[in-house]
């Protein structure tokens, strides 16, 4: 008899978005509250793992056609780029800049280049976690 | 042009960016090779410029993120670390060139070149950092890369030895964290210059001696001193020759450098205990290495045990702790890194030609490969320390320093160990290159010349280093100054 996962799959689809939103919240909260790139990235991969549990590797790979190893490379470049940007201005390596910027919808927002570094961490964490899980899952 | 303040970051940044870029193109081997070589040359050039800058303008520091020392991480490049960074960049360049024709496509497709770059990031970072926890992080970068390099390819022996290697290093890393935690709880700082200053203020508390010994255990496990060397002969035997050359010349030296740095900068207050202990362990390390180097008929094993001998000689130089012996240690470290890498690459060519590691099955290579033979002989003489070559000056200074301090037994053993070293490498030469020529199946297909060239490049560097000792002398003596007088280092970092 073929098992039917309809309840698991339907709830996963809904819960997936809640987890993703929470992960993004954690990622952006990092500067002033607990959170940041690492836990945000882990939470995002957690959401993807939930989909992997509810569906199978091929379906998820079809939904998210991402090569996670490439994601690691992109994340690393983001992090290194943020740090190495200092070289252009001849200030010490890793010097960050920040400022309050007026954005149309958000209003007065403080932006900090540390966020770009965090984005790098976020991408690397997702890339590494998903690479590990997919590689182990696919190997016979 | 305004002086570039981030110069000392470049030997870390170039390989790091390269490694990240190479992740994107694992399948196109040609691009991987080309980018690797270009970046290795770039790293070498940057480190040479750095060395010249440090030589002319004194110790270079950069406070990462513009946070002043001791609150941020400070990267410090004194002459010693600039020398070591230059040497490791040179060695990595040769090993990458050697890998083209030897490592095999399967490994090259599987992120071999990016991992080599990550290893270089870890090694150069460990030599450059001025923060004890950052040193730990760079150790881990280096070790993670070495875990991959030891297992990449996935043969049975590699799998078995990588488990041992990882187990030993995970334990030693945990001990490292514990040691840093203890040091932090006593002095309350992680910046190495600041730690040194605070230790000098509180004087010689017994707990600091305990921490010193704990650090010795940690760095001794990385650098393979007796009785913590047990993992090395097996683990280094497993990976292919270019990886072995990287490990043998760089990894243990990072451990030795850390001992040198911590014992000259922090723990010089209770020398009667700590340096005495280091001296005894160094002597036993030399003896153990000598026994191994004589015992084996396997070319890889012989050179692997020579690593242990060299680590013993270097730690003996550190334990004597005079200006002369420090100078000898610095001289010998750089010589040993270059010449070990050269020897590994050259025996790699012998193994490729003959298809065996066993010396008793080799013979008569001189007839067909005279160039290889003479290069090997020069490298062998340099390793043993025969005068105009590079091993001589370092060992001479170490022995003289030892005799001046009354460490007669140690100095004598260092001298006798040279005989053993000479015997062990000449055994390779006599059995491998002399005797009746044999035919080896498949030897015509081996790219002997292109494998020989990187090894020869290193031998050439070693000859120049030995003959040009006069030129190197002021640079090395500048490197020693900061070791003998920690105040130079502290002032450069804390800018007081």
Coordinates of C-alpha atoms in Angstrom, one line a residue:
Chain A
X1 CA 0.0 0.0 0.0
X2 CA 1.3 3.4 -0.9
X3 CA 1.4 5.8 2.1
X4 CA -0.2 9.1 1.7
X5 CA 1.6 12.1 3.2
X6 CA -1.1 14.7 2.3
X7 CA -1.4 16.1 5.9
X8 CA 2.4 16.3 6.4
X9 CA 2.9 17.9 3.0
X10 CA 0.2 20.5 3.3
X11 CA 1.2 21.6 6.8
X12 CA 4.9 21.7 5.7
X13 CA 4.0 24.0 2.9
X14 CA 2.4 26.5 5.3
X15 CA 4.9 26.1 8.1
X16 CA 7.8 26.5 5.7
X17 CA 6.9 30.1 5.1
X18 CA 6.4 30.8 8.8
X19 CA 9.9 29.4 9.5
X20 CA 11.4 31.4 6.6
X21 CA 9.9 34.6 7.8
X22 CA 11.2 33.9 11.3
X23 CA 14.6 33.2 9.9
X24 CA 14.7 36.5 8.0
X25 CA 13.5 38.2 11.1
X26 CA 16.3 36.7 13.1
X27 CA 18.8 37.7 10.4
X28 CA 17.8 41.3 10.4
X29 CA 17.4 41.5 14.2
X30 CA 21.0 40.5 14.7
X31 CA 22.4 43.9 15.3
X32 CA 20.2 45.0 18.2
X33 CA 18.7 41.7 19.4
X34 CA 19.8 38.1 19.7
X35 CA 20.1 36.6 16.2
X36 CA 22.3 37.2 13.2
X37 CA 23.6 35.4 10.1
X38 CA 24.5 32.1 11.7
X39 CA 21.2 31.3 13.4
X40 CA 19.2 32.9 10.5
X41 CA 21.0 30.6 8.1
X42 CA 20.5 27.5 10.2
X43 CA 16.8 28.3 10.6
X44 CA 16.5 28.8 6.8
X45 CA 18.2 25.4 6.2
X46 CA 15.8 24.0 8.9
X47 CA 12.9 25.1 6.7
X48 CA 14.4 23.5 3.7
X49 CA 15.1 20.3 5.7
X50 CA 11.4 20.3 6.6
X51 CA 10.5 20.2 2.9
X52 CA 13.1 17.5 2.4
X53 CA 11.3 15.4 5.1
X54 CA 7.9 16.0 3.6
X55 CA 8.8 15.5 0.0
X56 CA 11.9 13.9 -1.5
X57 CA 15.3 15.3 -2.6
X58 CA 14.4 15.5 -6.3
X59 CA 11.2 17.5 -5.7
X60 CA 12.9 20.0 -3.4
X61 CA 15.8 20.3 -5.9
X62 CA 13.2 21.1 -8.6
X63 CA 11.6 23.7 -6.4
X64 CA 14.8 25.3 -5.4
X65 CA 17.2 24.8 -8.3
X66 CA 20.2 26.0 -6.3
X67 CA 23.7 24.5 -6.3
X68 CA 24.5 24.9 -2.6
X69 CA 28.2 24.7 -3.2
X70 CA 28.0 27.8 -5.3
X71 CA 26.1 29.4 -2.5
X72 CA 29.1 28.8 -0.2
X73 CA 31.3 30.6 -2.8
X74 CA 28.9 33.5 -3.1
X75 CA 28.7 33.8 0.7
X76 CA 32.4 33.8 1.1
X77 CA 32.9 36.4 -1.6
X78 CA 30.3 38.6 0.2
X79 CA 32.1 38.3 3.5
X80 CA 35.5 38.8 2.1
X81 CA 34.3 41.6 -0.2
X82 CA 32.9 43.5 2.8
X83 CA 36.1 43.2 4.7
X84 CA 38.3 43.9 1.7
X85 CA 36.3 47.0 0.7
X86 CA 38.4 48.7 3.3
X87 CA 41.5 48.2 1.2
X88 CA 40.0 50.5 -1.5
X89 CA 39.7 53.4 1.0
X90 CA 43.1 52.6 2.6
X91 CA 41.7 52.1 6.0
X92 CA 42.4 49.0 8.2
X93 CA 41.1 45.8 6.9
X94 CA 37.5 45.0 8.0
X95 CA 36.7 48.6 8.9
X96 CA 32.9 48.9 8.6
X97 CA 30.9 52.0 7.8
X98 CA 27.4 52.9 8.8
X99 CA 24.9 55.7 8.5
X100 CA 21.3 56.6 8.8
X101 CA 19.6 56.6 5.5
X102 CA 16.1 57.7 4.6
X103 CA 14.4 54.9 2.6
X104 CA 10.9 55.4 0.9
X105 CA 8.9 52.8 2.8
X106 CA 11.0 52.1 5.9
X107 CA 11.7 55.8 6.7
X108 CA 14.8 56.6 8.8
X109 CA 16.9 53.4 8.7
X110 CA 20.3 52.8 10.0
X111 CA 22.4 50.8 7.6
X112 CA 25.6 49.1 8.4
X113 CA 28.1 47.2 6.2
X114 CA 28.3 44.5 8.9
X115 CA 24.9 43.4 7.5
X116 CA 26.6 42.5 4.2
X117 CA 29.1 40.5 6.1
X118 CA 26.3 38.8 7.9
X119 CA 24.6 38.1 4.6
X120 CA 27.8 36.3 3.6
X121 CA 27.7 34.2 6.8
X122 CA 24.0 33.5 6.2
X123 CA 24.6 32.2 2.7
X124 CA 27.6 30.1 3.8
X125 CA 25.7 28.5 6.6
X126 CA 22.8 27.6 4.3
X127 CA 25.2 26.4 1.7
X128 CA 27.2 24.2 4.1
X129 CA 24.2 22.7 5.9
X130 CA 22.4 21.9 2.8
X131 CA 25.5 20.5 1.1
X132 CA 26.1 18.2 4.1
X133 CA 22.4 17.0 4.2
X134 CA 22.0 16.5 0.5
X135 CA 25.3 14.7 0.1
X136 CA 24.6 12.3 2.9
X137 CA 21.0 11.9 1.7
X138 CA 22.0 11.1 -1.9
X139 CA 24.8 8.7 -1.2
X140 CA 23.8 5.0 -1.2
Chain B
X1 CA 51.6 57.1 -3.5
X2 CA 50.4 56.8 0.0
X3 CA 51.8 53.8 1.8
X4 CA 49.4 50.9 1.8
X5 CA 48.5 50.1 5.4
X6 CA 46.9 46.8 4.6
X7 CA 49.9 45.3 3.0
X8 CA 50.3 42.5 5.6
X9 CA 46.7 41.4 5.0
X10 CA 47.5 40.5 1.3
X11 CA 49.3 37.2 1.9
X12 CA 46.1 36.1 3.7
X13 CA 43.6 37.8 1.4
X14 CA 44.9 36.7 -1.9
X15 CA 44.7 32.9 -1.2
X16 CA 41.3 33.4 0.5
X17 CA 39.8 35.2 -2.4
X18 CA 41.3 32.6 -4.8
X19 CA 39.9 29.7 -2.8
X20 CA 36.4 31.3 -2.8
X21 CA 36.6 31.9 -6.6
X22 CA 37.8 28.4 -7.3
X23 CA 34.7 27.0 -5.7
X24 CA 32.7 28.2 -8.7
X25 CA 34.6 26.1 -11.3
X26 CA 35.5 22.7 -9.9
X27 CA 35.2 20.9 -13.2
X28 CA 37.4 23.1 -15.4
X29 CA 40.8 21.9 -14.4
X30 CA 42.8 24.2 -16.6
X31 CA 41.2 27.3 -15.1
X32 CA 41.8 25.9 -11.6
X33 CA 45.5 25.4 -12.4
X34 CA 45.9 28.8 -14.0
X35 CA 44.2 30.7 -11.3
X36 CA 46.1 28.8 -8.6
X37 CA 49.5 29.5 -10.1
X38 CA 48.7 33.2 -10.7
X39 CA 47.5 33.6 -7.2
X40 CA 50.4 31.7 -5.7
X41 CA 52.8 34.0 -7.5
X42 CA 50.8 37.0 -6.4
X43 CA 50.9 35.8 -2.8
X44 CA 54.7 35.2 -3.0
X45 CA 55.2 38.7 -4.5
X46 CA 53.1 40.3 -1.9
X47 CA 55.0 38.6 0.9
X48 CA 58.3 39.6 -0.5
X49 CA 57.2 43.2 -0.7
X50 CA 56.0 42.8 2.9
X51 CA 59.3 41.4 4.0
X52 CA 61.2 44.3 2.4
X53 CA 58.8 46.8 4.0
X54 CA 59.2 45.2 7.4
X55 CA 63.0 45.2 6.9
X56 CA 63.1 48.9 6.1
X57 CA 60.3 50.3 8.2
X58 CA 60.1 48.0 11.2
X59 CA 57.2 45.9 12.5
X60 CA 54.0 46.4 10.6
X61 CA 50.7 46.1 12.4
X62 CA 47.1 46.6 11.3
X63 CA 44.3 46.9 13.8
X64 CA 41.5 45.0 12.1
X65 CA 38.3 46.9 11.9
X66 CA 40.0 50.1 13.1
X67 CA 39.6 49.0 16.8
X68 CA 42.7 49.9 18.7
X69 CA 44.9 47.2 20.3
X70 CA 44.3 45.4 22.7
X71 CA 40.6 45.6 22.1
X72 CA 40.4 44.5 18.5
X73 CA 42.3 41.8 16.6
X74 CA 45.7 43.0 15.6
X75 CA 47.7 41.5 12.8
X76 CA 51.4 41.8 13.4
X77 CA 54.1 41.2 10.9
X78 CA 57.5 41.3 12.3
X79 CA 60.5 40.1 10.4
X80 CA 60.1 36.6 11.7
X81 CA 56.6 36.2 10.5
X82 CA 57.2 38.0 7.2
X83 CA 60.1 35.5 6.6
X84 CA 57.9 32.5 7.4
X85 CA 55.0 33.8 5.3
X86 CA 57.4 34.3 2.3
X87 CA 58.8 30.8 2.8
X88 CA 55.4 29.2 3.0
X89 CA 54.2 31.1 -0.1
X90 CA 57.2 29.9 -2.0
X91 CA 56.6 26.3 -1.0
X92 CA 53.0 26.4 -1.8
X93 CA 53.8 27.7 -5.3
X94 CA 56.2 24.8 -5.9
X95 CA 53.8 22.3 -4.6
X96 CA 51.0 23.6 -6.8
X97 CA 53.3 23.4 -9.8
X98 CA 54.2 19.8 -8.8
X99 CA 50.6 18.9 -8.4
X100 CA 49.8 19.5 -12.1
X101 CA 51.4 16.3 -13.3
X102 CA 51.1 14.2 -10.2
X103 CA 47.9 14.7 -8.1
X104 CA 45.6 13.2 -10.7
X105 CA 42.4 14.5 -12.3
X106 CA 40.0 12.9 -9.9
X107 CA 41.4 14.9 -7.0
X108 CA 41.8 18.0 -9.0
X109 CA 38.1 17.9 -9.9
X110 CA 37.2 17.5 -6.2
X111 CA 38.3 21.0 -4.9
X112 CA 42.0 20.1 -4.5
X113 CA 43.3 23.6 -5.5
X114 CA 40.8 25.6 -3.3
X115 CA 41.7 23.5 -0.3
X116 CA 45.5 24.1 -0.9
X117 CA 44.7 27.8 -0.9
X118 CA 42.7 27.5 2.3
X119 CA 45.7 25.7 3.9
X120 CA 47.9 28.6 2.9
X121 CA 45.4 31.1 4.4
X122 CA 45.6 29.2 7.7
X123 CA 49.4 28.9 7.7
X124 CA 50.0 32.6 6.7
X125 CA 47.3 33.7 9.2
X126 CA 48.9 31.7 12.0
X127 CA 52.2 33.3 11.3
X128 CA 50.8 36.8 11.1
X129 CA 48.2 37.1 13.9
X130 CA 48.8 39.0 17.1
X131 CA 45.9 37.6 19.0
X132 CA 45.9 34.3 20.8
X133 CA 42.4 33.3 20.0
X134 CA 42.8 34.4 16.4
X135 CA 45.8 32.1 16.3
X136 CA 43.5 29.3 17.4
X137 CA 41.1 30.2 14.5
X138 CA 43.8 30.1 12.0
X139 CA 45.0 26.8 13.4
X140 CA 41.6 25.5 12.7
X141 CA 41.5 26.9 9.2
X142 CA 44.8 25.2 8.5
X143 CA 43.7 21.9 10.2
X144 CA 40.3 21.7 8.4
X145 CA 42.1 22.2 5.1
X146 CA 44.6 19.5 6.1
X147 CA 41.8 17.1 7.1
X148 CA 40.4 17.4 3.6
X149 CA 43.8 17.1 2.0
X150 CA 44.7 14.0 4.0
X151 CA 41.5 12.2 3.0
X152 CA 40.9 13.5 -0.5
X153 CA 41.0 10.6 -2.9
X154 CA 39.5 8.2 -0.4
X155 CA 41.9 5.3 -0.5
X156 CA 41.8 2.8 2.4
X157 CA 45.0 3.9 4.1
X158 CA 43.9 7.6 3.8
X159 CA 40.6 6.9 5.5
X160 CA 42.3 5.0 8.3
X161 CA 45.0 7.6 9.0
X162 CA 42.7 10.5 8.6
X163 CA 40.5 9.2 11.5
X164 CA 43.6 9.1 13.7
X165 CA 44.8 12.5 12.5
X166 CA 41.4 14.2 13.1
X167 CA 41.0 12.6 16.5
X168 CA 44.4 13.7 17.7
X169 CA 43.9 17.2 16.4
X170 CA 40.4 17.6 17.7
X171 CA 41.7 16.7 21.2
X172 CA 44.6 19.1 20.9
X173 CA 42.3 21.9 19.6
X174 CA 40.0 21.4 22.7
X175 CA 43.1 21.6 24.9
X176 CA 44.1 24.8 23.0
X177 CA 40.7 26.4 23.9
X178 CA 41.1 25.3 27.5
X179 CA 44.6 26.7 27.7
X180 CA 43.4 30.0 26.2
X181 CA 40.5 30.1 28.6
X182 CA 42.9 29.6 31.6
X183 CA 45.2 32.2 30.3
X184 CA 42.3 34.6 29.8
X185 CA 41.0 34.0 33.3
X186 CA 44.5 34.9 34.7
X187 CA 45.5 37.8 32.6
X188 CA 42.2 39.0 31.1
X189 CA 43.4 39.7 27.6
X190 CA 43.8 37.9 24.3
X191 CA 46.1 40.3 22.5
X192 CA 49.5 38.7 22.6
X193 CA 51.4 41.9 23.3
X194 CA 49.0 42.8 26.0
X195 CA 49.2 39.3 27.5
X196 CA 53.0 39.6 27.6
X197 CA 52.8 43.0 29.3
X198 CA 50.3 41.8 32.0
X199 CA 52.3 38.6 32.7
X200 CA 55.4 40.8 33.2
X201 CA 53.4 42.8 35.7
X202 CA 52.1 39.9 37.8
X203 CA 55.4 38.1 37.7
X204 CA 55.8 34.4 37.9
X205 CA 52.6 32.9 39.4
X206 CA 52.7 29.1 39.5
X207 CA 49.5 28.9 37.5
X208 CA 51.3 30.6 34.6
X209 CA 53.9 27.8 34.6
X210 CA 51.0 25.3 34.4
X211 CA 49.5 27.3 31.5
X212 CA 52.9 27.3 29.8
X213 CA 53.1 23.6 30.0
X214 CA 49.6 23.2 28.7
X215 CA 50.5 25.4 25.7
X216 CA 53.6 23.2 25.2
X217 CA 51.3 20.2 25.1
X218 CA 49.0 21.8 22.6
X219 CA 51.7 23.1 20.3
X220 CA 53.7 20.0 20.8
X221 CA 50.8 17.9 19.5
X222 CA 50.7 20.1 16.4
X223 CA 54.5 20.3 16.0
X224 CA 55.2 16.6 16.9
X225 CA 57.6 16.7 19.8
X226 CA 58.2 13.7 22.0
X227 CA 56.0 12.1 23.4
X228 CA 53.3 13.7 21.3
X229 CA 54.6 12.8 17.9
X230 CA 53.0 9.4 17.8
X231 CA 50.4 10.3 15.2
X232 CA 52.7 11.8 12.7
X233 CA 54.6 8.9 11.0
X234 CA 51.4 7.1 10.2
X235 CA 49.3 10.1 9.2
X236 CA 51.9 11.7 7.0
X237 CA 52.5 8.4 5.2
X238 CA 48.9 8.3 3.9
X239 CA 48.4 11.3 1.6
X240 CA 50.0 11.7 -1.9
X241 CA 53.4 13.3 -2.2
X242 CA 52.5 16.9 -2.9
X243 CA 50.2 17.0 0.1
X244 CA 52.9 15.3 2.1
X245 CA 55.3 18.0 1.1
X246 CA 52.9 20.7 2.2
X247 CA 52.3 19.0 5.5
X248 CA 55.9 18.1 6.2
X249 CA 57.2 21.6 5.5
X250 CA 54.4 23.8 6.8
X251 CA 52.2 22.2 9.5
X252 CA 54.7 21.1 12.1
X253 CA 56.6 24.4 11.6
X254 CA 53.5 26.3 12.6
X255 CA 53.6 24.4 15.9
X256 CA 57.3 25.2 16.3
X257 CA 56.6 28.9 15.5
X258 CA 53.8 29.0 18.2
X259 CA 56.2 27.5 20.8
X260 CA 58.8 30.0 19.8
X261 CA 56.4 32.9 19.9
X262 CA 54.7 32.0 23.2
X263 CA 57.9 31.0 25.0
X264 CA 59.8 34.1 23.9
X265 CA 56.9 36.5 24.4
X266 CA 54.8 35.2 27.4
X267 CA 56.5 32.5 29.3
X268 CA 60.1 33.6 29.9
X269 CA 59.8 34.3 33.6
X270 CA 60.2 30.8 34.9
X271 CA 62.8 29.5 32.5
X272 CA 64.3 27.1 35.0
X273 CA 61.3 24.9 34.7
X274 CA 59.6 25.5 31.4
X275 CA 62.7 25.8 29.2
X276 CA 64.4 23.0 31.0
X277 CA 61.4 20.8 30.2
X278 CA 61.4 21.9 26.6
X279 CA 65.1 21.1 26.4
X280 CA 64.7 17.6 27.7
X281 CA 61.7 16.9 25.4
X282 CA 63.7 18.3 22.5
X283 CA 66.6 16.0 23.1
X284 CA 64.4 12.9 23.3
X285 CA 62.5 14.1 20.2
X286 CA 65.8 14.1 18.3
X287 CA 66.8 10.7 19.5
X288 CA 63.4 9.2 18.6
X289 CA 63.5 10.8 15.1
X290 CA 67.1 9.4 14.6
X291 CA 66.0 5.9 15.5
X292 CA 63.1 6.1 13.0
X293 CA 65.2 7.6 10.3
X294 CA 67.8 4.8 10.5
X295 CA 65.3 2.0 10.9
X296 CA 63.2 2.3 7.7
X297 CA 63.8 1.2 4.1
X298 CA 60.9 3.2 3.0
X299 CA 61.8 6.5 1.4
X300 CA 58.7 8.4 2.6
X301 CA 59.2 7.1 6.2
X302 CA 62.9 8.1 6.2
X303 CA 62.1 11.7 5.4
X304 CA 59.1 11.8 7.7
X305 CA 61.3 10.8 10.6
X306 CA 63.7 13.6 9.5
X307 CA 60.8 16.0 10.2
X308 CA 60.8 14.9 13.8
X309 CA 64.6 15.3 14.1
X310 CA 64.3 18.8 12.8
X311 CA 61.5 19.7 15.2
X312 CA 63.7 18.4 18.0
X313 CA 66.6 20.5 16.9
X314 CA 64.4 23.6 16.6
X315 CA 62.8 23.2 20.0
X316 CA 66.3 22.6 21.5
X317 CA 67.2 26.0 20.0
X318 CA 64.1 27.6 21.6
X319 CA 64.9 26.0 25.0
X320 CA 68.3 27.5 25.2
X321 CA 66.7 30.9 24.8
X322 CA 69.7 33.1 24.0
X323 CA 70.1 35.5 21.2
X324 CA 72.4 33.2 19.3
X325 CA 70.2 30.1 19.7
X326 CA 67.1 32.0 18.7
X327 CA 69.0 33.2 15.6
X328 CA 70.0 29.7 14.8
X329 CA 66.4 28.5 15.3
X330 CA 65.1 31.1 12.9
X331 CA 67.8 30.3 10.3
X332 CA 67.1 26.6 10.7
X333 CA 63.3 26.9 10.5
X334 CA 63.4 28.6 7.1
X335 CA 66.1 26.3 5.8
X336 CA 64.2 23.2 7.0
X337 CA 60.9 24.3 5.5
X338 CA 62.4 24.7 2.1
X339 CA 64.6 21.7 2.1
X340 CA 62.0 19.3 3.5
X341 CA 59.5 20.3 0.8
X342 CA 62.3 19.9 -1.8
X343 CA 63.2 16.4 -0.5
X344 CA 59.6 15.3 -0.5
X345 CA 59.0 16.5 -4.0
X346 CA 62.3 14.8 -5.2
X347 CA 61.5 11.4 -3.6
X348 CA 58.0 11.8 -5.1
X349 CA 59.7 11.8 -8.5
X350 CA 61.7 8.7 -7.5
X351 CA 58.5 7.0 -6.4
X352 CA 56.8 7.9 -9.7
X353 CA 59.6 6.5 -11.7
X354 CA 60.1 3.3 -9.8
X355 CA 56.5 2.7 -8.8
X356 CA 57.6 1.7 -5.3
X357 CA 58.4 3.3 -1.9
X358 CA 60.8 0.5 -1.0
X359 CA 64.4 1.5 -1.2
X360 CA 65.5 -2.1 -1.7
X361 CA 63.5 -2.4 -4.9
X362 CA 65.1 0.8 -6.4
X363 CA 68.5 1.3 -7.9
X364 CA 70.5 2.8 -10.7
X365 CA 68.5 5.9 -11.3
X366 CA 71.6 8.0 -11.8
X367 CA 72.3 6.5 -15.2
X368 CA 69.0 7.7 -16.7
X369 CA 68.2 10.7 -14.5
X370 CA 71.5 12.4 -13.5
X371 CA 69.8 15.8 -13.0
X372 CA 67.4 14.3 -10.5
X373 CA 70.3 12.5 -8.8
X374 CA 72.5 15.5 -8.3
X375 CA 69.6 17.7 -7.2
X376 CA 68.8 15.1 -4.6
X377 CA 72.4 14.9 -3.4
X378 CA 72.5 18.7 -3.0
X379 CA 69.3 18.7 -1.0
X380 CA 70.6 15.8 1.1
X381 CA 73.8 17.7 1.9
X382 CA 71.8 20.8 2.7
X383 CA 69.6 18.8 5.1
X384 CA 72.6 17.4 6.9
X385 CA 74.2 20.9 7.1
X386 CA 77.3 20.6 5.1
X387 CA 79.0 24.0 4.9
X388 CA 78.2 26.2 2.0
X389 CA 74.6 24.9 2.0
X390 CA 71.7 26.2 4.0
X391 CA 71.5 23.8 6.9
X392 CA 74.9 24.7 8.2
X393 CA 74.6 28.2 9.7
X394 CA 71.4 27.5 11.6
X395 CA 72.8 24.4 13.2
X396 CA 76.1 26.0 13.9
X397 CA 74.4 28.9 15.8
X398 CA 72.1 26.5 17.7
X399 CA 75.1 24.4 18.8
X400 CA 77.2 27.4 19.7
X401 CA 74.3 28.9 21.7
X402 CA 73.9 25.6 23.5
X403 CA 77.6 25.2 24.3
X404 CA 77.7 28.8 25.6
X405 CA 74.8 28.1 28.0
X406 CA 76.4 24.8 29.1
X407 CA 73.9 22.6 27.5
X408 CA 76.6 20.1 26.4
X409 CA 74.5 17.0 26.1
X410 CA 71.9 18.7 23.9
X411 CA 74.5 20.3 21.7
X412 CA 76.3 17.0 21.3
X413 CA 73.1 15.2 20.4
X414 CA 72.3 17.9 17.8
X415 CA 75.7 17.4 16.3
X416 CA 75.5 13.6 16.3
X417 CA 71.9 13.8 14.9
X418 CA 73.4 15.5 11.8
X419 CA 75.4 12.3 11.2
X420 CA 72.3 10.2 11.4
X421 CA 70.4 12.6 9.1
X422 CA 73.3 12.4 6.6
X423 CA 73.4 8.6 6.9
X424 CA 69.6 8.3 6.3
X425 CA 69.5 10.5 3.2
X426 CA 72.7 9.1 1.8
X427 CA 71.2 5.7 2.2
X428 CA 68.4 6.8 -0.1
X429 CA 71.0 8.2 -2.5
X430 CA 73.2 5.2 -2.6
X431 CA 70.5 2.6 -2.9
X432 CA 68.2 4.6 -5.2
X433 CA 70.7 6.2 -7.5
X434 CA 73.7 4.0 -7.5
X435 CA 73.8 0.2 -8.0
X436 CA 72.9 -1.5 -11.2
X437 CA 70.2 0.2 -13.3
X438 CA 66.8 -1.6 -13.4
X439 CA 63.9 -1.4 -15.7
X440 CA 60.7 -0.1 -14.2
X441 CA 57.4 -0.8 -15.9
X442 CA 55.8 2.4 -17.2
X443 CA 58.7 4.8 -16.3
X444 CA 58.8 6.2 -19.9
X445 CA 55.3 7.7 -19.4
X446 CA 56.3 9.6 -16.3
X447 CA 56.7 13.4 -16.7
X448 CA 60.0 13.4 -14.9
X449 CA 61.2 16.8 -16.0
X450 CA 58.1 18.7 -15.1
X451 CA 58.0 17.0 -11.7
X452 CA 61.6 17.6 -11.1
X453 CA 61.5 21.3 -11.8
X454 CA 59.5 22.5 -8.7
X455 CA 61.8 20.4 -6.5
X456 CA 64.8 21.9 -8.2
X457 CA 63.3 25.4 -7.7
X458 CA 63.3 24.8 -4.0
X459 CA 66.8 23.3 -4.0
X460 CA 67.9 26.4 -5.8
X461 CA 66.2 28.6 -3.2
X462 CA 68.0 26.5 -0.5
X463 CA 71.4 27.0 -2.2
X464 CA 70.8 30.7 -2.5
X465 CA 69.7 30.8 1.1
X466 CA 72.9 29.0 2.2
X467 CA 75.3 30.9 0.1
X468 CA 73.6 34.2 0.7
X469 CA 73.7 33.7 4.5
X470 CA 75.7 37.0 4.6
X471 CA 72.7 38.8 3.0
X472 CA 70.2 37.1 5.2
X473 CA 72.1 37.7 8.4
X474 CA 70.9 41.2 9.1
X475 CA 67.3 40.2 8.4
X476 CA 67.5 37.2 10.6
X477 CA 69.1 39.2 13.4
X478 CA 66.3 41.7 13.1
X479 CA 63.8 38.8 13.5
X480 CA 65.7 37.6 16.6
X481 CA 65.7 41.1 18.2
X482 CA 62.0 41.0 18.6
X483 CA 62.2 37.5 20.2
X484 CA 65.0 38.5 22.7
X485 CA 63.4 41.8 23.6
X486 CA 59.7 41.4 23.8
X487 CA 59.4 45.1 24.4
X488 CA 60.1 45.8 20.7
X489 CA 57.1 43.6 19.8
X490 CA 54.9 45.1 22.5
X491 CA 55.7 48.7 21.7
X492 CA 55.0 48.1 18.0
X493 CA 51.5 46.7 18.8
X494 CA 50.4 48.9 21.6
X495 CA 52.1 52.0 20.2
X496 CA 53.2 53.4 23.5

